[in-house]
CSV table of C-alpha atoms in Angstrom, one decimal:
chain,number,residue,atom,x,y,z
A,176,LEU,CA,19.6,13.6,-1.2
A,177,GLY,CA,18.9,10.0,-2.2
A,178,THR,CA,21.1,6.9,-2.9
A,179,VAL,CA,23.5,8.9,-5.1
A,180,PRO,CA,22.7,12.5,-4.2
A,181,LYS,CA,23.2,15.5,-6.5
A,182,LEU,CA,22.6,18.2,-3.9
A,183,VAL,CA,23.4,18.7,-0.2
A,184,GLY,CA,20.7,19.5,2.3
A,185,GLU,CA,21.1,23.2,1.6
A,186,GLY,CA,20.2,22.7,-2.0
A,187,LEU,CA,23.8,23.2,-3.3
A,188,ASP,CA,25.2,21.1,-6.1
A,189,ILE,CA,27.7,18.5,-4.9
A,190,TYR,CA,29.4,18.1,-8.3
A,191,SER,CA,30.4,20.7,-10.9
A,192,GLY,CA,29.0,18.5,-13.7
A,193,ARG,CA,26.9,15.5,-14.4
A,194,LEU,CA,28.0,12.3,-12.6
A,195,PRO,CA,28.6,9.5,-15.1
A,196,LEU,CA,26.2,6.6,-14.8
A,197,ALA,CA,29.0,4.1,-14.4
A,198,GLU,CA,30.3,6.0,-11.4
A,199,ALA,CA,26.9,6.0,-9.8
A,200,VAL,CA,26.4,2.3,-10.4
A,201,ALA,CA,29.9,1.6,-9.0
A,202,ARG,CA,29.1,3.5,-5.8
A,203,ILE,CA,25.9,1.6,-5.3
A,204,GLU,CA,27.7,-1.8,-5.9
A,205,THR,CA,30.8,-1.0,-3.8
A,206,VAL,CA,29.5,1.2,-1.0
A,207,TYR,CA,25.7,1.3,-0.7
A,208,LYS,CA,24.9,-2.4,-1.1
A,209,PRO,CA,27.7,-3.7,1.1
A,210,TYR,CA,26.9,-1.1,3.8
A,211,HIS,CA,23.3,-2.1,4.0
A,212,GLU,CA,24.1,-5.8,3.9
A,213,THR,CA,26.5,-5.4,6.8
A,214,LEU,CA,24.1,-3.2,8.7
A,215,LYS,CA,21.3,-5.7,8.3
A,216,ARG,CA,23.6,-8.6,9.3
A,217,LEU,CA,24.7,-6.7,12.5
A,218,LEU,CA,21.1,-5.8,13.4
A,219,THR,CA,19.9,-9.4,12.9
A,220,ARG,CA,22.8,-10.8,14.9
A,221,THR,CA,22.2,-8.2,17.8
A,222,HIS,CA,18.5,-8.9,17.8
A,223,ALA,CA,19.1,-12.7,17.9
A,224,ARG,CA,21.5,-12.3,20.9
A,225,PHE,CA,19.7,-9.7,23.0
A,226,GLY,CA,16.0,-9.9,21.8
A,227,TYR,CA,16.2,-6.4,20.4
A,228,ALA,CA,18.5,-4.0,18.5
A,229,VAL,CA,19.0,-0.3,18.7
A,230,LEU,CA,20.4,1.6,15.7
A,231,ILE,CA,21.7,5.1,16.2
A,232,ASP,CA,22.1,6.9,12.8
A,233,CYS,CA,24.2,10.0,13.3
A,234,HIS,CA,24.5,12.9,10.9
A,235,SER,CA,25.9,16.4,11.0
A,236,MET,CA,23.8,19.4,10.3
A,237,PRO,CA,24.7,23.0,9.4
A,238,ALA,CA,25.2,25.4,12.3
A,239,SER,CA,22.7,27.7,10.6
A,240,ILE,CA,19.7,25.5,11.1
A,241,ARG,CA,16.9,27.2,13.0
A,242,VAL,CA,13.8,25.5,14.5
A,243,GLY,CA,10.4,26.8,15.5
A,244,ASP,CA,8.9,30.3,15.6
A,245,ASN,CA,11.7,31.7,17.8
A,246,GLY,CA,14.4,30.4,15.5
A,247,VAL,CA,16.3,28.4,18.1
A,248,ARG,CA,19.5,26.8,16.9
A,249,PRO,CA,19.4,23.3,18.4
A,250,ASP,CA,22.6,21.5,19.2
A,251,PHE,CA,20.9,18.1,18.4
A,252,ILE,CA,17.8,17.0,16.6
A,253,ILE,CA,16.4,13.6,17.5
A,254,GLY,CA,14.4,11.9,14.8
A,255,ASP,CA,12.2,8.9,15.3
A,256,ARG,CA,9.8,9.4,12.3
A,257,PHE,CA,7.2,10.8,14.7
A,258,GLY,CA,7.3,7.7,17.0
A,259,ILE,CA,7.3,5.2,14.1
A,260,SER,CA,11.0,4.0,14.3
A,261,ALA,CA,11.6,3.8,18.1
A,262,THR,CA,9.8,3.5,21.4
A,263,ALA,CA,8.9,6.7,23.2
A,264,ALA,CA,11.1,5.5,26.1
A,265,LEU,CA,14.2,5.4,23.9
A,266,THR,CA,13.5,8.8,22.3
A,267,GLU,CA,12.6,10.5,25.6
A,268,THR,CA,15.7,9.0,27.2
A,269,ALA,CA,18.0,10.2,24.4
A,270,ILE,CA,16.5,13.7,24.6
A,271,ALA,CA,16.7,13.8,28.4
A,272,LEU,CA,20.4,12.6,28.4
A,273,LEU,CA,21.4,15.4,26.0
A,274,THR,CA,19.4,18.1,27.7
A,275,GLY,CA,20.8,17.0,31.0
A,276,MET,CA,24.3,17.7,29.6
A,277,GLY,CA,23.2,21.2,28.8
A,278,TYR,CA,22.4,20.8,25.1
A,279,THR,CA,19.4,22.2,23.3
A,280,VAL,CA,17.5,19.4,21.6
A,281,ALA,CA,14.7,19.5,19.0
A,282,HIS,CA,12.5,16.5,18.2
A,283,ASN,CA,11.7,15.5,14.6
A,284,LYS,CA,11.9,19.1,13.2
A,285,PRO,CA,13.2,19.7,10.7
A,286,TYR,CA,14.7,16.2,10.5
A,287,ALA,CA,12.4,13.3,11.5
A,288,GLY,CA,14.7,10.6,10.1
A,289,GLY,CA,15.4,9.3,6.7
A,290,PHE,CA,15.8,6.1,4.8
A,291,ILE,CA,17.8,4.3,7.7
A,292,THR,CA,15.2,5.0,10.4
A,293,GLU,CA,12.3,4.3,8.0
A,294,HIS,CA,13.8,1.1,6.7
A,295,TYR,CA,15.2,-0.4,9.9
A,296,GLY,CA,13.1,1.0,12.7
A,297,ARG,CA,10.4,-1.5,13.6
A,298,PRO,CA,9.7,-1.2,17.4
A,299,ALA,CA,6.9,-3.8,17.3
A,300,ARG,CA,9.6,-6.3,16.2
A,301,HIS,CA,12.0,-4.9,18.8
A,302,LEU,CA,14.2,-3.1,16.2
A,303,HIS,CA,14.6,0.6,17.1
A,304,ALA,CA,16.2,3.3,15.1
A,305,LEU,CA,16.9,6.9,16.0
A,306,GLN,CA,18.5,9.6,13.8
A,307,ILE,CA,20.6,12.1,15.6
A,308,GLU,CA,21.6,15.3,13.9
A,309,VAL,CA,24.6,17.0,15.5
A,310,ASN,CA,25.1,20.7,15.0
A,311,ARG,CA,28.5,21.2,13.3
A,312,GLY,CA,29.0,24.4,15.2
A,313,LEU,CA,29.6,22.3,18.3
A,314,TYR,CA,32.8,20.7,17.0
A,315,MET,CA,34.1,22.4,13.8
A,316,ASN,CA,34.6,25.6,11.9
A,317,GLU,CA,32.3,25.0,8.9
A,318,ARG,CA,34.3,27.5,6.8
A,319,THR,CA,37.8,25.9,7.4
A,320,PHE,CA,36.7,22.4,8.3
A,321,GLN,CA,39.0,22.6,11.3
A,322,LYS,CA,38.1,21.2,14.8
A,323,SER,CA,36.8,23.8,17.1
A,324,PRO,CA,37.7,24.1,20.8
A,325,GLY,CA,34.4,22.2,21.6
A,326,PHE,CA,35.4,19.1,19.7
A,327,ASP,CA,36.9,17.1,22.7
A,328,ALA,CA,34.1,18.1,25.1
A,329,LEU,CA,31.5,16.9,22.6
A,330,ALA,CA,33.4,13.7,22.0
A,331,ASP,CA,33.4,13.1,25.8
A,332,ASP,CA,29.7,13.9,26.1
A,333,LEU,CA,28.8,11.6,23.2
A,334,THR,CA,30.8,8.8,24.8
A,335,ARG,CA,28.9,9.3,28.0
A,336,PHE,CA,25.6,9.6,26.1
A,337,SER,CA,26.3,6.3,24.4
A,338,ALA,CA,27.1,4.5,27.6
A,339,ASP,CA,24.0,5.9,29.4
A,340,LEU,CA,21.8,4.9,26.4
A,341,MET,CA,23.3,1.4,26.5
A,342,ALA,CA,22.5,1.1,30.2
A,343,MET,CA,18.8,1.5,29.6
A,344,PRO,CA,16.9,-1.5,31.0
A,345,ASP,CA,15.9,-4.1,28.4
A,346,HIS,CA,12.2,-3.8,29.1
A,347,HIS,CA,12.2,-0.4,27.3
A,348,PHE,CA,12.9,-2.2,24.1
A,349,VAL,CA,10.9,-5.4,24.3
A,350,ASP,CA,7.7,-4.8,26.4
A,351,LEU,CA,5.6,-2.7,24.2
A,352,PRO,CA,2.1,-1.6,25.4
A,353,LEU,CA,-0.7,-3.8,24.2
A,354,ALA,CA,-3.3,-2.3,21.9
A,355,ALA,CA,-6.5,-1.1,23.5
A,356,GLU,CA,-9.3,-3.7,23.4
């Protein structure tokens, strides 16, 4: 984990040996910095045009992930940094849409969001960020890396999910409750 990770989430080494410093610096200069410059530009442009911006940061997670005392294997984990990176309305809608499609959804555990949600999610400034972890078992064989029979159905569901999320009324993103007096 990190800007140039050495380990994957399961604690396994990514590389067989030490990554040369020049390679790490090259990745930061040619991938990391341009990516974040572009992302910031897109969010700024979207915010200027609509008065708010919503960033959905998708990740895959191992099919073996278990959550809670009963060890449920969620299909999705929605992370909003415990309410810090997005409005409750956005988070609740995302969860409701996915559960309405028959998926199991966990919230913030074990993934509450990482650098992207922490850095870009500013609901008070009408900038919202959700991290969505997708269980790899829904769409691929983790051993062979081949698509599973569920791949196309998941793609269709995620297309519908995106459209439904984009159809949320604007007031969910710009009219935040006032602080108690």
